[in-house]
Each structure stands twice: as C-alpha cells, then as structure tokens.
XYZ file of C-alpha atoms in Angstrom:
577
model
C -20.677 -70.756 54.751
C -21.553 -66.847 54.228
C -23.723 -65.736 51.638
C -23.545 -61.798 51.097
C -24.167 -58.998 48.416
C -25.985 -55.438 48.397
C -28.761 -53.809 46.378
C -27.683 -50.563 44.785
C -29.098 -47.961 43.275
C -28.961 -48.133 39.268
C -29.081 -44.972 37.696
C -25.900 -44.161 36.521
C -24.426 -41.931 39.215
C -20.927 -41.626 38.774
C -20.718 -42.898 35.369
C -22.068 -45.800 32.913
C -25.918 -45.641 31.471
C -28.973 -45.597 33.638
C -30.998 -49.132 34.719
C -28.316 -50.905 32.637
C -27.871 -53.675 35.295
C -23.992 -52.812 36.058
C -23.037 -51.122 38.836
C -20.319 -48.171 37.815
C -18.566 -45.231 39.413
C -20.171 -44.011 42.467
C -22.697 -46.621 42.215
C -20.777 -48.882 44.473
C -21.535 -46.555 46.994
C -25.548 -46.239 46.611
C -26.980 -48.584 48.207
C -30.382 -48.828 49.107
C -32.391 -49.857 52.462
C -34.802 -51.932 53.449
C -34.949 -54.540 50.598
C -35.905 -57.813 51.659
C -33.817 -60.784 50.693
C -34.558 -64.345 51.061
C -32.749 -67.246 51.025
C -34.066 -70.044 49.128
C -33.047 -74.104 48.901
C -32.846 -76.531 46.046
C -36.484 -77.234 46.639
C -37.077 -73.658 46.698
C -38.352 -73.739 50.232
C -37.442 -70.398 52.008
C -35.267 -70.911 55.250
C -34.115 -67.085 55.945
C -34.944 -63.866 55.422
C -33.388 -60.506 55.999
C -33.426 -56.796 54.594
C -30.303 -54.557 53.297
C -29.160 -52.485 56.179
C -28.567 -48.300 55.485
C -25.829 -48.811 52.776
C -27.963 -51.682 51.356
C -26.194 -54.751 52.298
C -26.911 -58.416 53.288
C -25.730 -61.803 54.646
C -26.483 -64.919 56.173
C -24.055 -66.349 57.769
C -23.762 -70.219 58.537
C -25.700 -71.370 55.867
C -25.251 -75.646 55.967
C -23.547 -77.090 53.074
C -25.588 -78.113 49.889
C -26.425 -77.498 46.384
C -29.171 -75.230 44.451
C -29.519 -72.427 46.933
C -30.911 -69.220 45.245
C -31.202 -65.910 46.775
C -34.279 -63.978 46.368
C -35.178 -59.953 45.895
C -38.485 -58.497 47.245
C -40.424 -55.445 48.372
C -38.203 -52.563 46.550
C -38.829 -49.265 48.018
C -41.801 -47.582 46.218
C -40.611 -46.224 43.024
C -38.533 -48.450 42.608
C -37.912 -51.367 39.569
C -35.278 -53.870 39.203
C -32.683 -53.567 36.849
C -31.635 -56.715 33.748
C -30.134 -59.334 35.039
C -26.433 -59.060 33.265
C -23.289 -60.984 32.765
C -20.558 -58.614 34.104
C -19.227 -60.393 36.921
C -18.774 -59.236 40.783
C -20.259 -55.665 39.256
C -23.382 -56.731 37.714
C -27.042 -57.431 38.409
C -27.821 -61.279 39.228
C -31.408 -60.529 40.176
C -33.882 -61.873 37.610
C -35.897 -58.989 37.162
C -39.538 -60.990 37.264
C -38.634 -63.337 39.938
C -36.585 -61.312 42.027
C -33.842 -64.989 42.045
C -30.532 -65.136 41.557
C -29.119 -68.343 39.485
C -28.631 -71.238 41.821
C -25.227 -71.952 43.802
C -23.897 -74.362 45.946
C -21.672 -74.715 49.118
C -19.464 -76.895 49.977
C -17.586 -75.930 53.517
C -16.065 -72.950 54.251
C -17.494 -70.830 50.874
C -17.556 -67.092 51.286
C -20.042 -65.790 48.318
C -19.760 -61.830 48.709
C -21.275 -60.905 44.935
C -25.346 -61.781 45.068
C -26.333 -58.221 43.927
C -29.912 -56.418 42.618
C -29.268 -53.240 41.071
C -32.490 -51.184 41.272
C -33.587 -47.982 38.892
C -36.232 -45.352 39.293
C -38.030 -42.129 37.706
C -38.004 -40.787 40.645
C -35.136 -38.292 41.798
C -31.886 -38.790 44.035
C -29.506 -36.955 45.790
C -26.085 -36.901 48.112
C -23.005 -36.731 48.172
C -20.186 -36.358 50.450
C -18.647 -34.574 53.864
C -15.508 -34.037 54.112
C -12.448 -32.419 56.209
C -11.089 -29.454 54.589
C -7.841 -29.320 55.792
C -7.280 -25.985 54.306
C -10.392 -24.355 54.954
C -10.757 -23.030 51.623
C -14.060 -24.508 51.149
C -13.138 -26.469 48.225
C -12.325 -30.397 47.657
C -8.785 -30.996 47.066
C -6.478 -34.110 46.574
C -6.379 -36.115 49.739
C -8.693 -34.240 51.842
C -10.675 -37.158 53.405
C -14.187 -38.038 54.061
C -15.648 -37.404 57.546
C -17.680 -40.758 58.979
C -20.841 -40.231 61.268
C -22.332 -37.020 60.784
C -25.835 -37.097 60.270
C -27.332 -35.655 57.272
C -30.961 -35.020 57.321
C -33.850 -34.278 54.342
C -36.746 -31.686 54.445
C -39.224 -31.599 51.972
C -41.223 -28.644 50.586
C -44.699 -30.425 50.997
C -46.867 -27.003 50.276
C -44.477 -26.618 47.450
C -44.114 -22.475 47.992
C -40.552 -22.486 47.618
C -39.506 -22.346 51.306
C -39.107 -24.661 54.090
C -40.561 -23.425 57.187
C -42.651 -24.691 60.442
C -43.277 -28.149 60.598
C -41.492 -28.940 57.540
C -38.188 -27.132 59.080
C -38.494 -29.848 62.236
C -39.578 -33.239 60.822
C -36.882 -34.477 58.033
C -38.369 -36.824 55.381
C -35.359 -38.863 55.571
C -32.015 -39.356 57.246
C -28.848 -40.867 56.855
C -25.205 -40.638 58.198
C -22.086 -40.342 56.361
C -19.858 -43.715 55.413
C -16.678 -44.637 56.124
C -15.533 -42.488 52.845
C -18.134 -39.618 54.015
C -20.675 -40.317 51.865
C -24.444 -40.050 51.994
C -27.724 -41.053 49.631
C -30.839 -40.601 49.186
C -32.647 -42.224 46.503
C -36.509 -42.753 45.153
C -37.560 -38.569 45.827
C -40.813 -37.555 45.072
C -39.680 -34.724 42.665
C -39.989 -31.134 44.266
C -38.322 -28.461 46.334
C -35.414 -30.119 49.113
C -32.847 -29.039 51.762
C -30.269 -30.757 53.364
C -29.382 -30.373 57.050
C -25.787 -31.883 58.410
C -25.989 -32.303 62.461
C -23.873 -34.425 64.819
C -20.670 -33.737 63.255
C -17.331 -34.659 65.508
C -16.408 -32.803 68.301
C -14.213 -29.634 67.701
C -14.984 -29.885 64.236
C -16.691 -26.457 62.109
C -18.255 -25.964 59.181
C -15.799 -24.528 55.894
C -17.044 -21.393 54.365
C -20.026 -22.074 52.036
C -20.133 -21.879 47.875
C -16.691 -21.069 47.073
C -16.843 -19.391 44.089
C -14.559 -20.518 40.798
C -14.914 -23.809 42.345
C -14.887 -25.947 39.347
C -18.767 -25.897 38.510
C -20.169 -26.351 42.196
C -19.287 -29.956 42.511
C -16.438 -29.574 45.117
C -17.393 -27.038 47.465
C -19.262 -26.996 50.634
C -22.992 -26.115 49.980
C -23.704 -25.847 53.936
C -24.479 -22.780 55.947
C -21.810 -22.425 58.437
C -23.966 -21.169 60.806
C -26.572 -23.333 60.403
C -25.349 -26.626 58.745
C -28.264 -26.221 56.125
C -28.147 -26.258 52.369
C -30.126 -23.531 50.348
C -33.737 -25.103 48.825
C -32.349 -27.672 45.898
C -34.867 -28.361 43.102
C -35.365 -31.813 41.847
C -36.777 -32.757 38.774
C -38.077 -36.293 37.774
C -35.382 -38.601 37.284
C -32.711 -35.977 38.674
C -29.937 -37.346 40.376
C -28.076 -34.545 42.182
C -25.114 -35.535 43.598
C -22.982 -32.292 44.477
C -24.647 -31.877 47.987
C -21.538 -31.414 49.946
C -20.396 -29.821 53.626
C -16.942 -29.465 54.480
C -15.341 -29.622 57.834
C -12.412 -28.274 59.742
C -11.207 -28.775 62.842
C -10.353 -24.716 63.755
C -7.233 -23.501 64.053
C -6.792 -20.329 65.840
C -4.146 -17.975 65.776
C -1.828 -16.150 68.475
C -0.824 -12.601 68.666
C 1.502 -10.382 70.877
C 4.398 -8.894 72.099
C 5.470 -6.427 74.378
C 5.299 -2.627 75.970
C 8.123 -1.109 77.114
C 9.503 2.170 78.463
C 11.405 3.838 75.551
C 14.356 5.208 77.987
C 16.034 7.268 74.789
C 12.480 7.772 73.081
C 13.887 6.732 69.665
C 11.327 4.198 68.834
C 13.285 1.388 68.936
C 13.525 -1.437 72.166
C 17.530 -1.236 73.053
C 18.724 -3.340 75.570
C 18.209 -2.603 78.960
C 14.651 -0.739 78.374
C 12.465 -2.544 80.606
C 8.580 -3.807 79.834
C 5.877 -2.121 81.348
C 3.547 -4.286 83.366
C -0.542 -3.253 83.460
C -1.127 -2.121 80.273
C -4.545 -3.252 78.775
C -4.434 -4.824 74.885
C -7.747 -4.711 73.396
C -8.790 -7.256 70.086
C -10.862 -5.207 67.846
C -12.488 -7.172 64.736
C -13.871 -5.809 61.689
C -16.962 -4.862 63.114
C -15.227 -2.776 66.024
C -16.113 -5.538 68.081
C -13.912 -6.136 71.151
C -13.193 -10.065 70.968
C -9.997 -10.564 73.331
C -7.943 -8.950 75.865
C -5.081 -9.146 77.799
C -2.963 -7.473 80.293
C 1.197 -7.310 80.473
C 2.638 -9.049 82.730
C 6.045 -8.012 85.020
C 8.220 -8.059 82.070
C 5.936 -6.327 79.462
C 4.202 -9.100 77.244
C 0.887 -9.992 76.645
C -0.373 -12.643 74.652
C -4.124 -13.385 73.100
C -4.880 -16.861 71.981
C -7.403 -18.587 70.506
C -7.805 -15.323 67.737
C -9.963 -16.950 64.469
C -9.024 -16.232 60.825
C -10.279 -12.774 59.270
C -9.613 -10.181 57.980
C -9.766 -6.223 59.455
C -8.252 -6.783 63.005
C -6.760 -3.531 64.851
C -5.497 -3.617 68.026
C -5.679 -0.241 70.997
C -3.098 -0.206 73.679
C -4.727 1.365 76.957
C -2.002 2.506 79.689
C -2.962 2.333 83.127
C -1.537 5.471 84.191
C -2.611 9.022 85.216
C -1.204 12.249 83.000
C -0.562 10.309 79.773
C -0.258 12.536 77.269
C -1.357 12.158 73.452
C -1.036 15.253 72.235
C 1.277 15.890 69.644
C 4.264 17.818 72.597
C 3.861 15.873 75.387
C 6.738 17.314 77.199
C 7.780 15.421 80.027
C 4.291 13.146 80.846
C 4.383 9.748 79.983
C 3.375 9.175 76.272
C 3.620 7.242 73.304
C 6.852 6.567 71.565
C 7.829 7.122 67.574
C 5.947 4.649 65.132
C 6.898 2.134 62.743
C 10.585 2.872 63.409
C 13.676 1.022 61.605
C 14.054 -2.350 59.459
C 10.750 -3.143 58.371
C 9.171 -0.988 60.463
C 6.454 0.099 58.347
C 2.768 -1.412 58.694
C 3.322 -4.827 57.740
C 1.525 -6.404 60.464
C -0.114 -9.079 58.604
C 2.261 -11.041 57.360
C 3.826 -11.336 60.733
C 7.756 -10.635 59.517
C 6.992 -6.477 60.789
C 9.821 -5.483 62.762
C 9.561 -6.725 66.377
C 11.676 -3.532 67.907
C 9.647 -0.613 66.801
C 6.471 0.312 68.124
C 3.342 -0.200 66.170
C 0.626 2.239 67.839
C -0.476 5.821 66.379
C 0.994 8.812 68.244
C -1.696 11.541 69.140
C -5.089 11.888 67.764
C -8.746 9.910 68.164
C -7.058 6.506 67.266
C -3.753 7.269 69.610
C -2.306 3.857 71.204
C -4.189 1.958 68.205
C -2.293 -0.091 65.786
C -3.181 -0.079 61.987
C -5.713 -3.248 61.066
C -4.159 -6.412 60.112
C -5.244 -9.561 58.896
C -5.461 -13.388 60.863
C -4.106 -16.449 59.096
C -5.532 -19.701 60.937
C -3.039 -20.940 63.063
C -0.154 -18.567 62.425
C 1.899 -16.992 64.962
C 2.020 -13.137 64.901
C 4.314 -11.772 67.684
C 5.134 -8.675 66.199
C 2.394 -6.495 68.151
C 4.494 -3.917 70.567
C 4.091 -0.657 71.917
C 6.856 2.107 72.860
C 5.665 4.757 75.899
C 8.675 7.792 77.250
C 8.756 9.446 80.328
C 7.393 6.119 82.510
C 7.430 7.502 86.203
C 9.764 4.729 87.039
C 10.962 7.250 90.209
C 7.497 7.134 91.905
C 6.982 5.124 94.335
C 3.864 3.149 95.250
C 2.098 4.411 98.439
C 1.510 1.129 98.949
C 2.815 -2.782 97.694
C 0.119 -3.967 95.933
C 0.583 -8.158 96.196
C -2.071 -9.729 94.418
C -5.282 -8.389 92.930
C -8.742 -10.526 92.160
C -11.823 -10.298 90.298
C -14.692 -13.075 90.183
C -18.147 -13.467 90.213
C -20.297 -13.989 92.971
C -24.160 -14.784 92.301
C -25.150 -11.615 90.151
C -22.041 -9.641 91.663
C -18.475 -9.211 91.036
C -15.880 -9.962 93.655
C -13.026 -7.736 94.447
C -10.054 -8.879 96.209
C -6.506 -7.269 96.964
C -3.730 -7.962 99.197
C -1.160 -5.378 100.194
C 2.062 -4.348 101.845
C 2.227 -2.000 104.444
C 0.407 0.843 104.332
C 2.505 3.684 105.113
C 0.833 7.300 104.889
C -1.956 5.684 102.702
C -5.700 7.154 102.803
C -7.597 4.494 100.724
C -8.335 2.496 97.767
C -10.774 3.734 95.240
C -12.498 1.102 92.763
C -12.818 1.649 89.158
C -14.837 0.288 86.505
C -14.688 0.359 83.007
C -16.810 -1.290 80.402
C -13.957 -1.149 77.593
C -10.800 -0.790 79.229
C -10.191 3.273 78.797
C -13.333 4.837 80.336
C -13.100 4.767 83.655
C -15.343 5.927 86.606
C -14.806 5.320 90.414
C -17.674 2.752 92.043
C -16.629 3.064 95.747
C -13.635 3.621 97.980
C -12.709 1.634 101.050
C -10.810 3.200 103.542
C -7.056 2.282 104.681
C -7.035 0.239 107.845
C -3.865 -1.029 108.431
C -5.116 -4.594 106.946
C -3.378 -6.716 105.065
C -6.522 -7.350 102.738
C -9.793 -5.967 101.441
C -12.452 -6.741 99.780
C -15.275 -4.767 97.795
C -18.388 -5.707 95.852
C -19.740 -4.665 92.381
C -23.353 -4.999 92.329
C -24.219 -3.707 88.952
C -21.850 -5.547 86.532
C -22.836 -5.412 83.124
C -23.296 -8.180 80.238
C -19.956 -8.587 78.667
C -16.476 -7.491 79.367
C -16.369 -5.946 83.135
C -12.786 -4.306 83.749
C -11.684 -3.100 87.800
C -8.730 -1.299 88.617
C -7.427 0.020 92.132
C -6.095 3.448 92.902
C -3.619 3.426 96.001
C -3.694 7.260 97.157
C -1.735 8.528 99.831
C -2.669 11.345 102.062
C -0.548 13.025 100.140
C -2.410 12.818 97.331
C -0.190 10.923 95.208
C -1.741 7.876 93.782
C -0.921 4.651 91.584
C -3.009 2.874 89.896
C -3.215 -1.515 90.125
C -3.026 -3.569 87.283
C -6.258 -4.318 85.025
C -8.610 -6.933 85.906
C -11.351 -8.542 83.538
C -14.282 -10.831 83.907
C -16.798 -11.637 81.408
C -20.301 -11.566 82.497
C -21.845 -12.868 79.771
C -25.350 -13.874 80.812
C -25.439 -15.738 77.322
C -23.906 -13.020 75.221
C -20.688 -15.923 74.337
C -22.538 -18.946 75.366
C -25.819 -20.442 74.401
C -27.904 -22.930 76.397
C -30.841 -25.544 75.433
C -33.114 -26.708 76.226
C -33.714 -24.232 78.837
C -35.977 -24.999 80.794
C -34.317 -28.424 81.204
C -35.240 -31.814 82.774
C -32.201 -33.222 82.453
C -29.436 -32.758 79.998
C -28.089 -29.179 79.343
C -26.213 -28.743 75.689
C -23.900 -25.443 75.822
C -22.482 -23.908 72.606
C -19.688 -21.775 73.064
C -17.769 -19.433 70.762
C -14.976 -20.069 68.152
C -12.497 -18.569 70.745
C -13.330 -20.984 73.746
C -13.136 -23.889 72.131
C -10.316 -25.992 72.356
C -9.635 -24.432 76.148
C -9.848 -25.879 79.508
C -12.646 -24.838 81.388
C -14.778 -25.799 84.491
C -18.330 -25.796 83.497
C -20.437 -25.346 87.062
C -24.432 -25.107 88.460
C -24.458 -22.514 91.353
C -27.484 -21.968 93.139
C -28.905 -18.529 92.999
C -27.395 -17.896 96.668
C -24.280 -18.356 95.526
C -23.952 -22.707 97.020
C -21.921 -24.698 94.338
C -24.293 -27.408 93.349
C -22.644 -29.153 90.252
C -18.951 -29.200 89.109
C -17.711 -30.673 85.039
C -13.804 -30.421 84.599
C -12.965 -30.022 80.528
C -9.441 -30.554 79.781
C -10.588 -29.111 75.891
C -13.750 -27.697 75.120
C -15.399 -28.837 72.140
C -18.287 -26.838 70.701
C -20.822 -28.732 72.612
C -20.890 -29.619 75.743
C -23.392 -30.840 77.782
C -24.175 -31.157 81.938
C -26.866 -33.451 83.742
C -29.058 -31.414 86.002
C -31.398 -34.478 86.930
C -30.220 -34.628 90.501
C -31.502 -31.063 91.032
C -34.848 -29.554 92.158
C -37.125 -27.470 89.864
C -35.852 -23.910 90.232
C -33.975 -20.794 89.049
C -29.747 -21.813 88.886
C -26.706 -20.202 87.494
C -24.943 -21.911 85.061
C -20.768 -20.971 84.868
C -17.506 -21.357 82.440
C -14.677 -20.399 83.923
C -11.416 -20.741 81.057
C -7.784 -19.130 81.983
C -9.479 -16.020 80.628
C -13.260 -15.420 80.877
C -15.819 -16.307 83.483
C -19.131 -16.302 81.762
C -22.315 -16.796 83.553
C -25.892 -18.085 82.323
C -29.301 -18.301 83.884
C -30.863 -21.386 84.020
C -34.028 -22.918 85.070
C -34.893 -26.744 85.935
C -38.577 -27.809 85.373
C -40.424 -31.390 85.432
C-alpha cells in the first residue's frame, strides 16, 4: 500500500482566491519544502515520518493493511498557515487546519492513495516562474515552446535594503531551486524587500534569448535574464506579492554560414562566365558592427572560401584582401591586377542580406578607402548566405612562380609562432622573406631565410601579438621577380576569445569560449612552458563550458591550448595547492 500527496502553496497563483483551501491554476505546481508529514494509526500512534521533498511531495510506501490511518501536517515553513480543510476532491485541502490530520482511511491490499494534500497560505511574498527554450530566439513565449528541466535558479536578497545587490549579498543566494520537468521554479514565504534572480547550470550548448522584449504582452512572456550574465534586474516585493513573471529563455545557437568565391574576370565585365577560373590566396575578413574582425578565411585552389559559425546581427561588411603585388585601386588601373565592375546583372544590386543577391556579379567597392569591401549586410541565425564573391582583371596568370610552393604552416610554439614551408625546386631563387600582418592588408617583412637548395624551411616569430597573427611568404628570384604564398592565420589569444577559472587552480579548470567556437571540434591541451605536451582533451562539439583536470600536475606556470579547424588560441595558466 502507498500513501502519497503534496503540500502546496495557497495563494491563488494562477487563478482561484487566496488561502481558499483549493488548489487552482498554477498552484499544482507550487509546492512547498520541508513540511513534515506523519503517518498516524487507528490508535493514533505515529509509525513514520517524512518531509515534502523540493516540489513539496510525500509518500510512504508499504504501509501494512488496516483501518483508521490518518496522515498528519507539521512544522510549516515560517510564515506560513494552513489553509480550510475543503470538500473539492483530489484538488482540495484535507488538512484540518488545528490538528494538522487528515480524515481517517483504510487499506486493504494493493491501495494506491495519491490525494492527502495541505494547502498552505502566507502574508509573506512569492515569486517564480518558468525557463524555457525559445526556439525562435525572439525572446518571447510562444505556443509550444517547451520548458527547460535542471537549470538552477538562485535568490539574492537586498539585506541593507539600498536598492542594489552587491558584495556578499551578490555571492551567497538566500534560496535556490532548479527548474521542473515543465521548467518551472518557486519560491514562496519572502520576507518582503528588494530581490534578484540568478539562472546558472543551464544545458550544455544552450544561451540565453535576448532580454525584455518589448510589446511583449505586459512582461509576462519574455525573458527577464541578462544574457550576459543570467541575472534578473532588482524585483521589488511587497507583502503578500506573488510575482510570478520571472522568466529566462533559452536557445540552443544557431549560427550562420557565408561565402562564395574570387575569380579572375578574363573579359572584365563583372560577371563569372564559364571558364574564368577562382583565384586561390585571397584573404576574406568578417567585420561586425563594431568594426570588429570576428572571422576569416582564405580561398582555396578553386576560389571559395567559406566562414562558419557567423552569429545573428545586424551591420556585417565584409573586405576582400588580394595577396598580390601592383594591385591597383585607383579608379584607371590600366593593365595591373584590380578589382572588377560591381553589383553587375540580375539582382545584382546590394541585396546581400536576404541571401537571393546575384551569385555571378561581384559584390566589393572599386577604388577608394573602402576598395575590396562589400556593403554591410545583416545575419539571420542559421541561414545560408553564399552570395559573397569578388571579381579581380588582369590576374598575372603568365608569371611563373620562382619556386613550387607545396605546403605552407603556421602554429604555435610556447610564446612563439611556427613557420613551416615545403618547396619544389629552387631554380634561380634568392630567398624567402616572412611577412606579418596583424589584419590581413598591412604587411611588414620579419626576416628572410636564404635559398639553400632544401626542400624545407623553417622560421620563428617571436613577437606574435594577442589576437589574429597573419604570415605570408615571398618567393624572390635573383631576378627580382617575386610571388607571394598563400595567407596563413593563427589566433593567439592569450584569453582575448577564451576565459579561464579558477585560475590559479587545484584541480578542475572551467573554459568559456565564444559564440563562434562553440559547437566545433577542438583539442583542448596543458603544455608546459618549454613547450612538453602535458595534458590532451579531444571535443567532438564544444559546448560553452568545458572543463580539464589539472590534479596530476605540479604547482607551476602552464599553457593552456584550443586548437578548432580554424583558430589556435592560447591561455596562461597557473596550478597552486
């Protein structure tokens, strides 16, 4: 036999009157911790006790058969009165509310009672509501966007009652919960006063919605937490206040993909005709809003380039850097290579946004400051714009390379960068210079290594900067003809894209990465400081946490690694015990 029920919080949330002994709406959903129940017999001898778990529930389970069993309700959180005892069935009160006793039952083999419930009013104030997965990322609650189970949703309290939470009061919650099965949350029996609710813990991959939609229906179905920080603004509660439009949405992100292509405009009409070949080497740069470079790539043998992993927004341009010496942007190039005609045939016009602009014109400005940039555009989550492409005339196809150029390298080593290049024979070549660019179009030379009839070389940076480090290689004969390698790129962050903590560690390391690495395959490494590979974490899909073990090391100074398909991002670290 099973005997069962939950104490809930009566005070009309959802619906129905306040303390009226029924549970309605959202009630069922209230419940409230730490009550102790008791189980009595027909001589009203207790023989078991328990207390309603977080969503205030109970049972005893294999209770003998008999007759004149009562269940008893004690020790209600402080604040906190019983409700009447009513007649409404499986939704009312059976709690007598000066005794604390149900009416008496009986069991007879194999009875399931599930109903033996205690609603419970207060003064005091409540609040709570719900987390949810915003499929849509609007930031608004819409028909069947479901609840999101196990985040944890903690409570601060203004205790000086100034009208901020700060310090102490910032780091130790009053209260804590975690989200249902439908996503929701409660707490009851406030002291009335100043609150703010943090959400933590939420499931991997997942992001917070934008915050306080506006036109949202009265505030009751948007997302009231700081992306950033997961916390709610300060929310005043008065006595007897319940407040429940305390909501966070979530999202699992969904970035978007750009490209196209670069190709050698043979007939310099503006248009790709078949037969005009892609250009490999030239350097796409990712400018945001904020004329922040935020992704990169080069084009490969047959022109295209691709950058994935781009978030939503609004105010993206695009600059188009060729790799080549003489290129010409003023406004009569004559016969140097140069960019094509813009925005050229069907739909050729700035359209880039909506991702139907033409796909055969090229989209880059002429001559001029912004020359081999694109107009700005905006980024739809998830969408797929592959409409990017830029036209150059007069490509030296006729010169030939002082040298084959095989394969070309770039990776960190300790503090430095590697550079590594294999090559043909070298036939009437004087050297290699090395060039270095912070953002892909100013370049300046860094070293030369002299031709030595190798088939490979190798050269060291020792001053890379934080960020985006891109190398090139000039072949130049003794001739003085010269060519120039494709563009390589590795980000030295040093913590500009990732964040650490705790750091110093003792034994777990938690990394945060960006919007635009998550989701990506990476190998997440400890190197010691002269250069020995200590510790080595495969990812198949980052998620926006991760986290390493450095117990098994010694207290020290270590270099902590990500290495994705596109970035290789490096982080001091130090181990202490």
């Amino acid at each position: 036999n099973t005997v069962s029920g939950q104490a809930w919080f009566d005070n009309a949330a959802g619906g129905g009157t306040a303390a009226d002994g029924i549970r309605n709406g959202t009630e069922v959903n209230n419940g409230v911790a730490g009550v102790t129940v008791t189980l009595y017999n027909n001589a009203g001898l207790a023989i078991a006790t328990t207390t309603t778990d977080a969503s205030g529930n109970f049972s005893f389970v294999g209770v003998a058969n008999g007759t004149g069993y009562t269940v008893g309700f004690s020790n209600y959180p402080a604040g906190m009165n019983p409700s009447p005892r009513t007649a409404d069935g499986a939704n009312n009160s059976d709690a007598d509310r000066v005794s604390g006793r149900t009416g008496s039952f009986n069991l007879t083999g194999g009875t399931n009672i599930t109903n033996l419930d205690a609603g419970i009013f207060t003064t005091r104030a409540a609040l709570g509501n719900f987390v949810w997965n915003d499929l849509n990322n609007d930031g608004i609650q819409a028909a069947g966007e479901p609840g999101v189970a196990g985040v944890t949703v903690s409570l601060y309290f203004d205790a000086d009652n100034n009208g901020s939470i700060t310090g102490a009061e910032a780091t130790n919650p009053v209260a804590s919960a975690i989200t249902d099965a439908n996503g929701a949350y409660f707490f009851p029996n406030l002291i009335p006063g100043n609150y703010q609710v943090g959400f933590t813990t939420v499931p991997n991959s997942m992001l917070f919605t934008q915050q306080n939609t506006p036109g949202d229906n009265g505030n009751d179905t948007n997302s009231d937490a700081n992306p950033s920080t997961g916390l709610t603004s300060i929310i005043a509660l008065s006595a007897g206040e319940i407040d429940l439009t305390i909501d966070a949405g979530l999202t699992v992100p969904r970035p978007a993909t750009i490209g196209n292509r670069v190709w050698a405009d043979l007939d310099k009409n503006g248009v790709q005709d078949a037969g005009e070949p892609g250009i490999a080497g030239i350097l796409v740069t990712l400018y945001n809003s904020s004329n922040v470079a935020i992704g990169s790539a080069v084009t490969d043998g047959n022109g295209n380039w691709q950058i994935t992993n781009v978030p939503s927004g609004t105010g993206y341009y695009l600059i188009f850097t060729p790799n080549l010496p003489s290129f010409n942007t003023t406004i009569t190039p004559g016969t140097n290579p140069a960019w094509t005609q813009q925005n050229i045939g069907a739909n050729g016009t700035l359209g880039l946004s909506s991702g139907t602009e033409s796909d055969t014109d090229s989209d880059v400005t002429v001559t001029g400051a912004n020359a081999g940039r694109t107009g700005t555009f905006d980024i739809t989550a998830g969408n797929n714009f592959p409409n990017m492409d830029a036209g150059i005339i007069n490509w030296p196809f006729s010169s030939l390379l002082p040298v084959p150029l095989y394969s070309f390298t770039a990776a960190p080593q300790g503090s430095n960068v590697l550079l590594s290049w294999q090559v043909g024979t070298e036939l009437n070549l004087q050297g290699y210079d090395i060039e270095f660019s912070t953002d892909g179009r100013n370049w300046n030379g860094i070293g030369t290594v002299t031709a030595a009839g190798r088939s490979g070389y190798k050269f060291v940076h020792t001053a890379p900067v934080s960020g985006f480090n891109y190398y090139r290689i000039k072949s130049v004969d003794k001739d003085g003809k010269f060519e120039y390698s494709e563009i390589r790129r590795v980000n030295f962050g040093r913590g500009g894209s990732i964040s650490i903590y705790p750091n110093p560690a003792k034994s777990d390391v938690n990394i945060t990465v960006t919007g635009a690495m998550i989701n990506k395959a990476a190998t997440i490494s400890i190197i010691a400081m002269d250069g020995k590979l200590l510790l080595q974490q495969r990812v198949t899909a980052m998620s926006q946490t991760e986290t390493i073990n450095v117990a098994a090391l010694a207290n020290g100074k270590y270099m902590l690694r990500i290495v994705t398909d596109t970035d290789v991002i490096n982080k001091a670290i130090e181990v202490i015990r």
